[in-house]
Amino acid sequence: SNGPVSVFSGDFTTNVSATLTATGSALEVNASGNVNLNAPLSGSTTTVNGQGDVKTMGSLTNLNLSGGNAQTLTGAAELTNLTLNKSAGTATVAAGPQNVTGVLTLTAGTLAAGGNLTLKSTASGTARVAQHGTGTGTVTGDVVVERYIPGSRKKQWRNLGFPYSGALAVSDITGIGKSFTAGTQSIMVFNENSDNGVYGSTGNRNAGYQTLAENASIPAGKGASIWLFGADNSTALTGGNLSGALTVSTQGPLNESGTDVTMASPLVTNTVKGWNLVANPYASTIDWHTVQTASSNLAETVYRWDPETEAWTGYNRTTQAATGVGTRYIESGAAFFIKAATEGNGVITVSVPQSAKVTNTTTNPHFGTAPWRIEGLQQRTVTQPLRLAGIPPHGPRPHPHARRP
């Protein structure tokens, strides 16, 4: 066919013996009934607009689920973009994996993911969920979210965040090795009320860092410092670089009801200095400008660790001045340090509106050479405990540091 192919009533089914190809042009299927792909579609772009049940196969550029009836999504496919725009009824992802590599758009209706929907992350980029509001679309059930880590990088701490509305069990973090042996625990969170004021670039780590046991959970919205050393525990904990790229995989219910995400006490506290390590709560890059403006008693600078220079970086919303390679954009899968504007008064609220989500395709110097890659806390030597480098005297104030396991 030289496409587009359109079916406006009834079902659409491809034969198992041949690929339907639109040579040199787009191929689009519009079906008011069911779509059964028993063979792949091929074209410059491939689009399926389905109002009934959809069985996927191969790769699709766009899958659009619409109509007012209940729908079931089965099969398995690589979907560049998945759009939900239903006037009524629920679209249930009953089988998969349905791997989204581009954008999940929730315009209207309910998408029941059921653990069969994956937001992929590769060397080319990371899938994201677009902005949407209350009364629009929503996704329920568990969604798998990935975070790609480039290979040939040092074994090191990385500040990771998870975009879920509930706590994440440490045991449910897959794709990486984990250590729970005393003295070499590889997963930590930061508790502001235990901050002992130890900052700088040498010495023991700040007492605010608390190691997690195998049966522990990471609270929703809290960032985690995770020592990444390999895809499993067969790799040596320390020494050298990662032997290959890693894909950190987790799953849970997304923060995608359409309401803004607000982090306050007891998750975020201000009893000492107001330093908190928080997660990007969305599967999307977010803009620090929007976050800082929407929050309460939050200092204007966001702090992150640059593994290349082994120094803290900062970015100030008001002056738009950066320390090092500081930037206003925070990737999906990242965690970042914030600080109270007025220290120790018990007041601090971090608000992340849906409007903070952005399409940021520029390279972020913190995270490698491709958009949305995630790096983290740089390790120094096998024997020297790591104190993350402080900020110069006339720059942003230093924040709590960690050390290697």
XYZ file of C-alpha atoms in Angstrom:
405
model
C 0.000 0.000 0.000
C 1.038 3.620 -0.478
C -1.011 4.626 2.642
C -2.611 5.909 4.578
C -4.777 2.861 5.126
C -8.084 3.755 6.763
C -10.869 1.556 8.126
C -13.690 3.616 9.597
C -15.947 0.801 10.742
C -15.528 -2.783 11.810
C -12.265 -4.531 12.634
C -8.795 -4.302 11.134
C -6.585 -7.407 11.017
C -3.176 -7.997 9.448
C -2.210 -11.408 8.095
C 0.380 -13.420 9.995
C 2.351 -14.107 6.820
C 3.191 -10.624 5.570
C 4.123 -7.140 6.738
C 1.771 -4.373 5.611
C 4.062 -1.741 4.101
C 3.511 1.828 2.920
C 6.573 2.309 0.745
C 8.149 5.703 1.339
C 5.077 7.149 3.059
C 3.105 7.127 6.279
C 0.767 4.294 7.111
C -2.271 5.085 9.262
C -5.003 2.734 10.456
C -8.279 4.274 11.669
C -10.579 1.608 13.117
C -13.838 2.030 15.012
C -13.716 -1.684 15.810
C -10.884 -3.916 16.984
C -7.320 -3.828 15.656
C -5.448 -7.132 15.484
C -1.848 -6.852 14.358
C -0.687 -10.369 13.656
C 2.086 -8.982 11.460
C 4.002 -5.694 11.721
C 3.164 -2.415 10.005
C 5.888 -0.622 8.087
C 6.131 2.936 6.799
C 7.911 6.246 7.276
C 5.577 6.536 10.269
C 3.000 4.017 11.471
C -0.111 5.109 13.358
C -3.000 3.124 14.799
C -6.125 4.978 15.928
C -8.248 2.420 17.740
C -11.638 2.677 19.455
C -11.938 -1.027 20.215
C -9.527 -3.651 21.510
C -6.000 -3.414 20.125
C -3.443 -6.179 19.710
C -0.012 -4.724 19.004
C 3.025 -6.195 17.288
C 6.408 -4.914 16.168
C 6.953 -1.148 16.278
C 4.467 1.706 16.000
C 5.182 5.408 15.785
C 1.824 6.367 17.320
C -0.847 4.379 19.136
C -3.944 6.432 19.940
C -6.630 4.919 22.161
C -10.008 6.655 21.967
C -13.759 6.099 21.979
C -16.273 5.705 24.785
C -16.087 1.968 25.428
C -13.819 -0.220 27.517
C -10.702 -1.249 25.595
C -8.109 -3.989 26.068
C -4.532 -3.616 24.873
C -2.668 -6.883 24.278
C 0.301 -8.136 22.277
C 3.734 -6.574 22.647
C 5.306 -3.631 20.837
C 7.742 -0.747 20.830
C 5.600 2.403 20.853
C 7.248 5.735 20.183
C 4.167 7.597 21.424
C 1.071 6.374 23.267
C -1.928 8.716 23.588
C -5.045 8.151 25.706
C -8.047 10.260 24.664
C -11.222 8.476 25.755
C -14.600 10.080 26.354
C -15.557 7.196 28.668
C -14.460 3.700 29.636
C -11.066 2.364 30.694
C -8.239 1.199 28.456
C -6.658 -1.810 30.163
C -3.128 -2.904 29.306
C -3.763 -6.626 29.710
C -0.550 -7.954 28.135
C 2.841 -6.727 27.118
C 5.323 -5.421 27.422
C 4.031 -2.276 25.750
C 7.282 -0.296 25.639
C 6.969 3.481 25.249
C 10.166 5.113 24.022
C 8.867 8.649 23.443
C 5.866 10.312 25.080
C 2.866 9.011 27.028
C 0.079 11.579 26.658
C -2.943 11.396 28.989
C -5.534 13.646 27.354
C -8.715 12.041 28.723
C -9.845 8.766 30.238
C -8.206 6.096 32.378
C -5.313 3.858 31.409
C -4.992 0.775 33.651
C -1.333 -0.184 33.248
C -1.274 -3.416 35.270
C 2.532 -3.639 35.216
C 2.462 -4.229 31.441
C 3.438 -0.687 30.413
C 7.117 0.314 30.406
C 8.663 3.765 30.033
C 11.945 2.819 28.382
C 15.376 4.374 28.878
C 18.269 3.733 26.496
C 21.380 5.441 25.192
C 19.121 7.369 22.791
C 16.860 8.874 25.435
C 14.178 8.249 28.040
C 10.405 8.076 27.709
C 8.358 10.674 29.540
C 4.791 11.504 30.572
C 3.514 14.788 29.130
C 1.859 17.570 31.131
C -1.808 17.100 31.952
C -4.256 18.410 34.512
C -6.991 17.181 36.821
C -10.089 16.067 34.997
C -8.048 14.953 32.012
C -6.388 11.561 31.637
C -4.933 9.371 34.344
C -2.970 6.154 34.634
C -3.640 3.579 37.353
C -1.791 0.464 38.454
C 1.931 -0.178 38.236
C 4.064 1.262 35.456
C 7.639 0.090 34.883
C 10.099 2.994 34.688
C 13.694 2.572 33.529
C 16.827 4.662 33.983
C 19.781 4.052 31.663
C 23.319 4.408 33.057
C 26.105 4.633 30.450
C 28.853 2.014 30.598
C 32.562 2.699 31.020
C 31.812 5.083 33.888
C 33.241 4.805 37.377
C 31.569 2.681 40.020
C 30.118 5.461 42.114
C 27.234 6.895 44.081
C 24.314 8.232 42.075
C 21.400 10.283 43.394
C 18.316 8.569 42.017
C 14.634 9.443 42.327
C 11.553 7.350 41.597
C 8.295 8.821 40.193
C 5.789 6.894 42.288
C 2.938 7.863 44.593
C 3.815 5.073 47.035
C 6.940 3.797 48.757
C 9.345 1.681 46.713
C 10.708 -1.502 48.266
C 14.488 -1.743 47.974
C 14.044 -5.353 46.882
C 12.002 -4.145 43.886
C 14.900 -2.183 42.395
C 16.265 -4.434 39.650
C 19.008 -4.281 37.046
C 21.743 -3.476 39.579
C 23.779 -5.210 42.247
C 23.091 -4.304 45.870
C 25.131 -4.675 49.041
C 23.646 -4.887 52.531
C 26.779 -5.978 54.373
C 27.651 -3.762 57.353
C 30.184 -1.160 56.303
C 29.518 -1.561 52.572
C 25.791 -0.829 52.305
C 25.088 0.522 48.844
C 21.754 2.352 49.322
C 21.202 5.429 51.499
C 18.656 8.162 52.077
C 19.250 11.533 53.763
C 17.366 12.467 56.939
C 17.499 16.214 57.524
C 16.840 15.980 61.255
C 20.039 13.914 61.691
C 22.249 16.460 59.885
C 25.280 17.016 62.129
C 26.645 19.972 60.199
C 29.563 18.096 58.646
C 30.140 19.634 55.215
C 33.099 19.883 52.882
C 35.307 17.582 50.843
C 37.184 15.407 53.369
C 36.380 13.267 56.399
C 33.460 11.093 57.428
C 30.090 11.418 55.783
C 27.325 13.549 57.245
C 25.252 11.727 59.881
C 22.126 12.564 57.911
C 22.898 9.733 55.478
C 21.132 6.569 56.650
C 21.859 3.182 55.071
C 18.932 0.972 54.116
C 18.485 -2.739 54.769
C 17.285 -5.232 52.193
C 13.749 -5.219 53.613
C 13.517 -1.405 53.739
C 11.534 0.937 51.512
C 12.248 4.355 50.040
C 9.388 6.756 50.872
C 7.585 8.385 47.961
C 9.313 11.645 47.062
C 12.559 10.901 48.866
C 15.756 10.680 46.854
C 18.234 7.839 47.316
C 22.015 7.738 47.038
C 22.805 4.393 45.417
C 26.251 2.934 44.834
C 26.116 1.418 41.337
C 28.832 -1.138 40.698
C 27.337 -3.659 38.275
C 24.262 -5.401 36.963
C 24.367 -7.976 39.776
C 26.344 -8.975 42.867
C 28.869 -11.017 40.889
C 30.733 -7.787 40.118
C 33.297 -6.387 42.543
C 31.838 -3.628 44.690
C 34.744 -1.227 44.190
C 37.532 -0.554 41.743
C 37.512 0.526 38.129
C 34.605 1.331 35.857
C 31.286 -0.271 35.167
C 31.834 -3.206 32.834
C 28.835 -2.169 30.756
C 25.739 -0.006 30.656
C 23.133 -0.511 33.374
C 19.369 -0.134 33.250
C 17.832 0.533 36.650
C 14.267 -0.782 36.566
C 11.475 -0.192 39.077
C 7.707 -0.209 39.027
C 4.880 1.383 40.918
C 1.871 3.711 40.621
C 2.882 6.961 38.915
C 2.221 10.448 40.271
C -0.129 11.014 37.345
C -3.580 11.788 38.715
C -3.148 15.236 37.179
C -2.726 16.971 40.544
C 0.484 18.677 41.572
C 2.921 16.756 43.797
C 3.572 18.369 47.183
C 6.304 17.210 49.572
C 6.105 18.450 53.151
C 6.745 17.236 56.710
C 7.514 14.506 57.669
C 8.982 13.679 54.246
C 10.703 17.058 53.893
C 11.771 18.708 57.167
C 13.494 21.873 58.387
C 14.638 21.168 61.941
C 18.379 21.771 61.462
C 19.458 23.456 58.214
C 16.685 22.328 55.910
C 18.849 20.200 53.588
C 16.747 17.501 51.896
C 17.473 15.027 49.115
C 14.257 14.791 47.105
C 13.205 12.862 44.020
C 11.987 14.220 40.745
C 8.415 12.959 41.286
C 7.564 12.641 37.596
C 8.717 10.453 34.732
C 9.709 13.612 32.885
C 12.366 16.285 32.942
C 11.260 19.165 35.201
C 12.182 22.849 35.348
C 13.648 24.139 38.644
C 12.227 27.610 37.948
C 8.669 26.318 38.234
C 9.417 24.132 41.262
C 11.124 26.836 43.308
C 8.441 29.428 42.540
C 5.618 27.085 43.585
C 7.285 25.997 46.848
C 7.349 27.517 50.356
C 10.485 28.599 52.252
C 12.676 27.021 49.606
C 16.047 28.599 48.805
C 16.477 29.619 45.184
C 19.392 27.301 44.391
C 19.198 23.634 43.444
C 22.281 21.533 44.203
C 23.640 18.556 42.304
C 26.895 16.642 42.095
C 29.041 16.798 38.967
C 30.915 13.502 38.637
C 33.336 14.821 36.028
C 34.803 17.601 38.180
C 33.993 15.962 41.539
C 32.358 19.159 42.724
C 28.941 20.367 43.766
C 27.085 22.425 41.195
C 24.344 24.934 41.779
C 21.760 26.830 39.785
C 19.954 29.905 41.113
C 16.464 30.642 39.814
C 16.532 34.411 40.354
C 19.982 35.245 39.034
C 20.066 32.271 36.628
C 23.713 31.988 37.634
C 25.253 28.531 37.651
C 28.136 27.092 39.613
C 30.070 24.647 37.474
C 27.711 22.933 35.048
C 24.611 23.680 37.108
C 21.360 23.750 35.153
C 17.681 24.461 35.708
C 16.591 21.104 34.264
C 16.279 17.933 36.357
C 15.890 14.651 34.485
C 13.499 11.796 35.026
C 15.104 9.395 37.497
C 17.167 12.065 39.253
C 17.236 13.230 42.865
C 18.540 16.630 43.956
C 19.353 18.567 47.128
C 17.225 21.518 48.187
C 17.590 23.763 51.224
C 15.283 25.855 53.382
C 15.482 29.606 52.800
C 15.071 30.223 56.539
C 16.877 27.500 58.460
C 15.409 25.491 61.294
C 11.992 27.145 61.609
C 10.104 23.929 60.843
C 8.598 25.313 57.643
C 9.380 23.925 54.178
C 7.206 22.638 51.349
C 8.371 21.435 47.939
C 5.662 21.703 45.274
C 6.133 20.243 41.805
C 3.261 21.248 39.487
C 2.436 19.379 36.313
C 3.481 22.596 34.563
C 7.065 21.947 35.722
C 7.354 19.165 33.143
C 9.314 20.175 30.070
C 10.529 18.686 26.825
C 14.227 19.125 27.434
C 16.229 17.502 24.670
C 19.465 19.371 25.256
C 22.462 17.554 26.657
C 22.688 17.826 30.434
C 26.341 18.021 31.472
C 25.658 16.214 34.750
C 24.480 13.068 33.046
C 26.571 12.125 30.038
C 26.344 12.849 26.343
C 22.719 11.981 25.539
C 19.559 13.639 26.892
C 18.209 12.390 30.208
C 21.109 10.156 31.176
C 21.714 9.928 34.893
C 24.985 10.148 36.736
C 25.516 10.907 40.390
C 27.898 11.036 43.310
C 31.476 10.622 42.137
C 33.671 8.090 43.988
C 37.318 8.879 44.520
C 39.568 6.025 45.696
C 39.162 2.600 47.236
C 40.493 3.633 50.642
C 39.571 7.304 50.997
C 36.106 8.063 52.362
C 34.305 10.420 50.059
C 33.296 13.880 51.155
C 31.628 15.598 48.249
C 33.449 18.770 47.342
C 32.169 22.020 48.810
C 31.198 25.103 46.862
C 33.720 28.028 46.704
C 33.290 30.645 49.464
C 31.480 33.146 47.283
C 29.250 30.573 45.617
C 26.293 28.633 46.985
C 26.747 27.087 50.387
C 27.989 23.490 50.524
C 25.560 20.745 51.392
C 25.788 17.337 53.107
C 28.228 14.925 51.612
C 28.424 11.180 51.309
C 31.250 8.696 51.138
C 31.770 5.422 49.363
C 30.459 2.216 50.926
